[in-house]
C-alpha positions as a Python dict, from the first residue, in 0.01 Angstrom:
ca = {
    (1, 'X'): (0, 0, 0),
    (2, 'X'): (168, 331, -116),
    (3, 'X'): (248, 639, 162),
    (4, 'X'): (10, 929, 87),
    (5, 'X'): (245, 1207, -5),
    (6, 'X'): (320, 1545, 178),
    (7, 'X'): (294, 1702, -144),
    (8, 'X'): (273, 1662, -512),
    (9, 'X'): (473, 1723, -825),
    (10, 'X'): (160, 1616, -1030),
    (11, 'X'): (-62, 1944, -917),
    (12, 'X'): (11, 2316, -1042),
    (13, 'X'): (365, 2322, -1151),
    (14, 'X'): (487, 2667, -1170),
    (15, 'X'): (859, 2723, -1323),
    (16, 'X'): (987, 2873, -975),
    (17, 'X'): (843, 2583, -804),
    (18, 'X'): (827, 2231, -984),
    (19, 'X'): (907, 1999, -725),
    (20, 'X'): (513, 2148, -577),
    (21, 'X'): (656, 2202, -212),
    (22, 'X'): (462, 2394, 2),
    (23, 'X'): (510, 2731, 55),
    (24, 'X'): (484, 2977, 394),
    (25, 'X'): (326, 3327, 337),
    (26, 'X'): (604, 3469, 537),
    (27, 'X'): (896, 3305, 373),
    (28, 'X'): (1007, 3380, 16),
    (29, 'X'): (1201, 3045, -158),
    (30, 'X'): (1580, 3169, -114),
    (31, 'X'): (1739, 3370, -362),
    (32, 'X'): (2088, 3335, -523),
    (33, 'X'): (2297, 3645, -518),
    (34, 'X'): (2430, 3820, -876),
    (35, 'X'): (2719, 3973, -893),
    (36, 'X'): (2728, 4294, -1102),
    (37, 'X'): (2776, 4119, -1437),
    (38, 'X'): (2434, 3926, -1364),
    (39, 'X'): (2590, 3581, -1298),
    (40, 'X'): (2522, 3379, -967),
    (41, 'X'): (2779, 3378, -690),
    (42, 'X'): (2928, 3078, -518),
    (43, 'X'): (2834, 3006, -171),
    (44, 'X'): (2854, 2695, 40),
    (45, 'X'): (2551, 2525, 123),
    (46, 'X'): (2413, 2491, 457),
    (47, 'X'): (2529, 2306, 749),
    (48, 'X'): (2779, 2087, 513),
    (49, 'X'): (3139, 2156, 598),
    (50, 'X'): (3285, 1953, 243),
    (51, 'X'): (3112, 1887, -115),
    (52, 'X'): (3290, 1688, -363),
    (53, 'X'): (3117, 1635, -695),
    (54, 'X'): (3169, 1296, -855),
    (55, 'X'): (3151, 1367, -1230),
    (56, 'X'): (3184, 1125, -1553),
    (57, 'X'): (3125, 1316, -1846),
    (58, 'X'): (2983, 1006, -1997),
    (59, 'X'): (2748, 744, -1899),
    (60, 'X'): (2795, 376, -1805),
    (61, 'X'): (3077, 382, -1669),
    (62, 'X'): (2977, 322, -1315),
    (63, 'X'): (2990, 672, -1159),
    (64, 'X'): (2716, 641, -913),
    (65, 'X'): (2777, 325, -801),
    (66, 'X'): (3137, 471, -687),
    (67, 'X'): (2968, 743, -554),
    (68, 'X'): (2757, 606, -317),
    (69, 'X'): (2977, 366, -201),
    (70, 'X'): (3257, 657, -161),
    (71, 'X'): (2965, 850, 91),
    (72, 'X'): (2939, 513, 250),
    (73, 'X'): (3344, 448, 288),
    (74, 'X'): (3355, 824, 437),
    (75, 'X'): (3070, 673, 687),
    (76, 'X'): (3278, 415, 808),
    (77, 'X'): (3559, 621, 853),
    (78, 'X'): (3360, 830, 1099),
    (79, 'X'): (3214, 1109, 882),
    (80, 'X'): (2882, 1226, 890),
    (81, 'X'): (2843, 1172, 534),
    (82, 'X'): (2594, 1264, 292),
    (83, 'X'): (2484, 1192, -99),
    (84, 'X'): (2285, 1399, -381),
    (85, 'X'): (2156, 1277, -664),
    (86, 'X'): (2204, 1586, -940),
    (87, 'X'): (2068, 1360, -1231),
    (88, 'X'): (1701, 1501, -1287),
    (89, 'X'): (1600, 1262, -1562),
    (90, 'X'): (1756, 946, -1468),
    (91, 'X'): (1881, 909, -1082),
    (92, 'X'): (2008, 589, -912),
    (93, 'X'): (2071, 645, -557),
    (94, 'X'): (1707, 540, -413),
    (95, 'X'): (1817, 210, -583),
    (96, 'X'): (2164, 187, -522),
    (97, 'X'): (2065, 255, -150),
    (98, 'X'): (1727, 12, -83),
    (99, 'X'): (1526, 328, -34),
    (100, 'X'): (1372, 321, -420),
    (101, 'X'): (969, 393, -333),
    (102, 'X'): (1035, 611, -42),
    (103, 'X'): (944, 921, 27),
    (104, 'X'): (1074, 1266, 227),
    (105, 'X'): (901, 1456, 440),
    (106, 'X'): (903, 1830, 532),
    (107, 'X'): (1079, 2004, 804),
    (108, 'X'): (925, 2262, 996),
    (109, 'X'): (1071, 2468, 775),
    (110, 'X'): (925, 2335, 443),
    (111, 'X'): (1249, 2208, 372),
    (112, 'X'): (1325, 1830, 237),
    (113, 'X'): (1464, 1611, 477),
    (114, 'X'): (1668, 1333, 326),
    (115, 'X'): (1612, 1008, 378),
    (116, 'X'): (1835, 762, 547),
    (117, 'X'): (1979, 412, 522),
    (118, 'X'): (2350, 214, 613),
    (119, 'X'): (2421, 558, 809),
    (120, 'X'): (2424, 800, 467),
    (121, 'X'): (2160, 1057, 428),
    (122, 'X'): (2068, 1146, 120),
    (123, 'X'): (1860, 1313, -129),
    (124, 'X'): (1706, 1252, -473),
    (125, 'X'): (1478, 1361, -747),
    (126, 'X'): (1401, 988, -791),
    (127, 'X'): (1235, 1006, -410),
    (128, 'X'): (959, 1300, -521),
    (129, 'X'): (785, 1082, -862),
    (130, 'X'): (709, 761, -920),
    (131, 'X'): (955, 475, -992),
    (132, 'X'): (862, 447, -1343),
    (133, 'X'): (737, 803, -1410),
    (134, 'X'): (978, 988, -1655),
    (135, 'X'): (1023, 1352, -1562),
    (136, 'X'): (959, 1479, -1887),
    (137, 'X'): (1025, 1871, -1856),
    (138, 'X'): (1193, 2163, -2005),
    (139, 'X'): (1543, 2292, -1870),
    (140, 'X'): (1402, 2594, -1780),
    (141, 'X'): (1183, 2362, -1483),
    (142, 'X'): (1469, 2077, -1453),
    (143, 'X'): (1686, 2426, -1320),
    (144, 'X'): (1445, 2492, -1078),
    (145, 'X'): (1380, 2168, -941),
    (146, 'X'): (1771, 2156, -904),
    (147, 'X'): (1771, 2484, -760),
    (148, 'X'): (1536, 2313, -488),
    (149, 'X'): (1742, 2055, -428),
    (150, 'X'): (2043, 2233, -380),
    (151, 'X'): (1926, 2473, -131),
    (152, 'X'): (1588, 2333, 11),
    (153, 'X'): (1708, 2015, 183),
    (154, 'X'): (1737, 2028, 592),
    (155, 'X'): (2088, 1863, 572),
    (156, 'X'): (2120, 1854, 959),
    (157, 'X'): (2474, 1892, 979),
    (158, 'X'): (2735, 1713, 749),
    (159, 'X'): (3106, 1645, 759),
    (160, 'X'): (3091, 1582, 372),
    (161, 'X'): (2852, 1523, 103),
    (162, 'X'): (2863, 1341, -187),
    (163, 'X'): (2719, 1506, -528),
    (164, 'X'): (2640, 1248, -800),
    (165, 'X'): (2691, 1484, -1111),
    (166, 'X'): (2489, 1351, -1404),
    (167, 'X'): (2693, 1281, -1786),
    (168, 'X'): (2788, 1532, -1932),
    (169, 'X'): (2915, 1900, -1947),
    (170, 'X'): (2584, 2084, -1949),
    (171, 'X'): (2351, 2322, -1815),
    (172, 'X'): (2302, 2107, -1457),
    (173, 'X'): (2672, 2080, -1444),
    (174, 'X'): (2724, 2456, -1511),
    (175, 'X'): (2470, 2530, -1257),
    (176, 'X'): (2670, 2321, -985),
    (177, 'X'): (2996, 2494, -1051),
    (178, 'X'): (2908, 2825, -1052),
    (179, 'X'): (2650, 2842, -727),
    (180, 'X'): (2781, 2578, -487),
    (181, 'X'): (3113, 2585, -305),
    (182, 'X'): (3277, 2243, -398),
    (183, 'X'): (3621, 2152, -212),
    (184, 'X'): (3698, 1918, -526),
    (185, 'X'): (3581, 1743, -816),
    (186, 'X'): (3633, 1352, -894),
    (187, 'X'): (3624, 1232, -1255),
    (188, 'X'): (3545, 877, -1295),
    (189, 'X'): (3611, 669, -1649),
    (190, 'X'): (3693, 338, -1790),
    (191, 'X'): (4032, 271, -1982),
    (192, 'X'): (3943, 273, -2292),
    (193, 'X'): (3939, 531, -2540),
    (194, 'X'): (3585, 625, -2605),
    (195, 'X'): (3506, 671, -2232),
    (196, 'X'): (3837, 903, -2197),
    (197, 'X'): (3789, 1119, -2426),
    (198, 'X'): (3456, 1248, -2282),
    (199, 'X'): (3633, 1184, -1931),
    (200, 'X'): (3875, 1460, -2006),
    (201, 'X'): (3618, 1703, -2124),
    (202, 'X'): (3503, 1700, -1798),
    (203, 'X'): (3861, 1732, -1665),
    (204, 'X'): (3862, 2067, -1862),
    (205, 'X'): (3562, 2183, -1725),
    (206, 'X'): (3627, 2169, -1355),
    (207, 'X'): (3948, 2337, -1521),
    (208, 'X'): (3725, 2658, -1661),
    (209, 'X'): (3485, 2667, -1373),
    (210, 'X'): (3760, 2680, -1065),
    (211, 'X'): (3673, 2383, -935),
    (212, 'X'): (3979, 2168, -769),
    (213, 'X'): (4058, 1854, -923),
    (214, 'X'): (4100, 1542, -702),
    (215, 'X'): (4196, 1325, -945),
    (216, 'X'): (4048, 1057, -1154),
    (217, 'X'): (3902, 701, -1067),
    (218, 'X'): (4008, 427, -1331),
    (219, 'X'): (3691, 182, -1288),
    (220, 'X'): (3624, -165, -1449),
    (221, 'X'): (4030, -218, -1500),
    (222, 'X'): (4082, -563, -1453),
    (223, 'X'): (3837, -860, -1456),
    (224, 'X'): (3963, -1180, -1281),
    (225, 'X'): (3871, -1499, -1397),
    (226, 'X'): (3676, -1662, -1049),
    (227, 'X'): (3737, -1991, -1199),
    (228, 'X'): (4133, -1961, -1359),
    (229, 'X'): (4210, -1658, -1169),
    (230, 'X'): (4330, -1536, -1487),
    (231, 'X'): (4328, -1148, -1492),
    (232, 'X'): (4179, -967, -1827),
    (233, 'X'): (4190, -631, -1949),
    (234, 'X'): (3876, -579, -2108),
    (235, 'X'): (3870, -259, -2134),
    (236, 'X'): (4229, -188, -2167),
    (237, 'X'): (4479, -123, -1855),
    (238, 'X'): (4629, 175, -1808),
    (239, 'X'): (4412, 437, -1982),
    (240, 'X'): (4351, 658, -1716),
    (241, 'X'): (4634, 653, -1570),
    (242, 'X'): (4808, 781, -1891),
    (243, 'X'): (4520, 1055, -1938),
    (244, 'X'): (4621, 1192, -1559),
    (245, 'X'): (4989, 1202, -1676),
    (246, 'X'): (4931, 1361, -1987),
    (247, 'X'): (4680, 1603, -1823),
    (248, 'X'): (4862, 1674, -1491),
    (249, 'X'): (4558, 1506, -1265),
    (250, 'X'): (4624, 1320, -958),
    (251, 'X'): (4520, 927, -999),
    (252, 'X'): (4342, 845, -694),
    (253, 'X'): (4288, 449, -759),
    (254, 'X'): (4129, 155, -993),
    (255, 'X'): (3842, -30, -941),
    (256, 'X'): (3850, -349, -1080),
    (257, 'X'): (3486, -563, -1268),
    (258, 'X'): (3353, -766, -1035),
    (259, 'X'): (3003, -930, -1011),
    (260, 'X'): (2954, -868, -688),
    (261, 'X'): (2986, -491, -761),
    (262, 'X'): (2715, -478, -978),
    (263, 'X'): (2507, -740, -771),
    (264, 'X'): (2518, -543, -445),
    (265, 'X'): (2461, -259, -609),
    (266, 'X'): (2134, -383, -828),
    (267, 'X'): (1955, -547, -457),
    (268, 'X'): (2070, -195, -269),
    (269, 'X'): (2304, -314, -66),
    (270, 'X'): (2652, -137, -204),
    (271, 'X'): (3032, -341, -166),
    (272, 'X'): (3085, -154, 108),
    (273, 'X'): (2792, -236, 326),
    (274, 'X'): (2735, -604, 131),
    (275, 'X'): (3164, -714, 179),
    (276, 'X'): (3309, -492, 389),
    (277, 'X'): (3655, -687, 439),
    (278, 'X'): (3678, -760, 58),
    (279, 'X'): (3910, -661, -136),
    (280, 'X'): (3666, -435, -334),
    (281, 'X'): (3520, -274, -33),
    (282, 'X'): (3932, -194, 89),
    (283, 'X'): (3982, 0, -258),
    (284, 'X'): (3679, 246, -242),
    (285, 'X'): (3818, 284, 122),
    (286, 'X'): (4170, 386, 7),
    (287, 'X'): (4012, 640, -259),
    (288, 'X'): (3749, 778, 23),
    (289, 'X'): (4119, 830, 279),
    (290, 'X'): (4295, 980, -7),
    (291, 'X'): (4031, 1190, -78),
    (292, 'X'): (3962, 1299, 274),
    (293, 'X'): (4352, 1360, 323),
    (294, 'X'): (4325, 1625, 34),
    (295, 'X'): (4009, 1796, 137),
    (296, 'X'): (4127, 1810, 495),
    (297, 'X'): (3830, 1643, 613),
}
């Protein structure tokens, strides 16, 4: 039996309001402030001491399954850790977390609270429709609704927070870069050529935008054989790793394909959480410590 819901994105959408929350009488939504040429002005947002944005560029290549099980490695190593889904159109974390079907309430406040599971809160456009129902809007409304979730969740207080950037170099992107404070960027690719060459775009865009570079995440290196043990390359070896020397970005650590990854990941139950004493689990670890070294987290 479905949870009657606090509020509706099915019932008069306006542009400066398309995620339908309610409103108080007293309290106009927040407002970004311009700077003199007209364009918004970075400021942190509230009660979160670190953001990191995990970016790909492309799709596929296993971004948000690294990033939720990075906000759950920064978890275990005491944070209070947090994760946002950015991707309007197509998020993942209410499934990569068990929470798919849920929904947030309001805070006194009529903010969002996020929703909660293996110690991570977190927050996602996938939470506020229906599992199936395709968010089929303009980018004029997909702005606002990211606007929303950007500075209309009730974070609660948070040593770092996770931001699952959606493909690509666009407007959502843009958006992120230029309003929100982020202490560093993560770009995540496959080996092989085809993923790279979008994965550098993105490189170059943290690169225009200010935003500091952590380094780069080489995922799906190496498959081993749980039969032979024989190790495979499948999608090459060393392809990252090459594109951070040739591009001056730190190389924070590979991820290797493994079953298991995808299989935690696909019941909601992430590496981390699922095997936390594997081998896989240990790696995300090392990235999420390197990372927090660098932030100063």
């Amino acid at each position: 039996m479905s949870k009657p819901r606090l509020f509706s994105t099915l019932q008069c959408l306006r542009h400066e309001n398309p995620l339908g929350l309610p409103r108080s009488n007293s309290r106009p939504p927040p407002q970004l402030p311009r700077a003199q040429r007209g364009l918004p002005t970075k400021r942190p947002l509230p009660s979160v001491r670190k953001v990191i944005a995990v970016s790909s560029a492309k799709g596929g290549v296993g971004k948000s399954t690294i990033a939720v099980n990075l906000a759950l490695s920064f978890a275990r190593l005491g944070h209070r850790a947090g994760i946002l889904d950015t991707d309007i159109f197509g998020p993942s974390i209410p499934t990569l977390l068990n929470l798919a079907g849920e929904q947030p309430r309001l805070s006194e406040k009529k903010q969002l609270l996020p929703l909660s599971n293996y110690g991570v809160k977190s927050m996602s456009m996938g939470y506020l429709v229906g599992e199936e129902a395709p968010v089929v809007w303009r980018g004029l409304m997909v702005m606002k609704a990211l606007q929303q979730l950007l500075w209309e969740v009730e974070w609660g207080g948070l040593d770092v927070l996770v931001m699952d950037l959606p493909p690509g170099t666009g407007d959502t992107q843009l958006t992120i870069t230029q309003q929100v404070v982020l202490d560093g960027a993560i770009v995540v690719s496959t080996p092989q050529d085809v993923a790279l060459k979008d994965a550098v775009k993105g490189v170059e865009m943290m690169r225009k935008v200010d935003v500091p570079l952590l380094g780069m995440i080489q995922n799906m290196s190496v498959f081993n054989c749980p039969n032979c043990n024989h190790s495979t390359h499948i999608f090459g070896s060393e392809g990252v790793m090459k594109a951070c020397e040739k591009h001056d970005v730190p190389f924070l650590g590979d991820l290797p394909l493994h079953a298991s990854i995808c299989d935690d990941a696909d019941r909601g139950k992430p590496t981390v959480v699922a095997e936390p004493e594997s081998p896989r689990a240990k790696a995300f670890t090392a990235i999420a410590e390197r990372i927090a070294k660098t932030t100063g987290l």
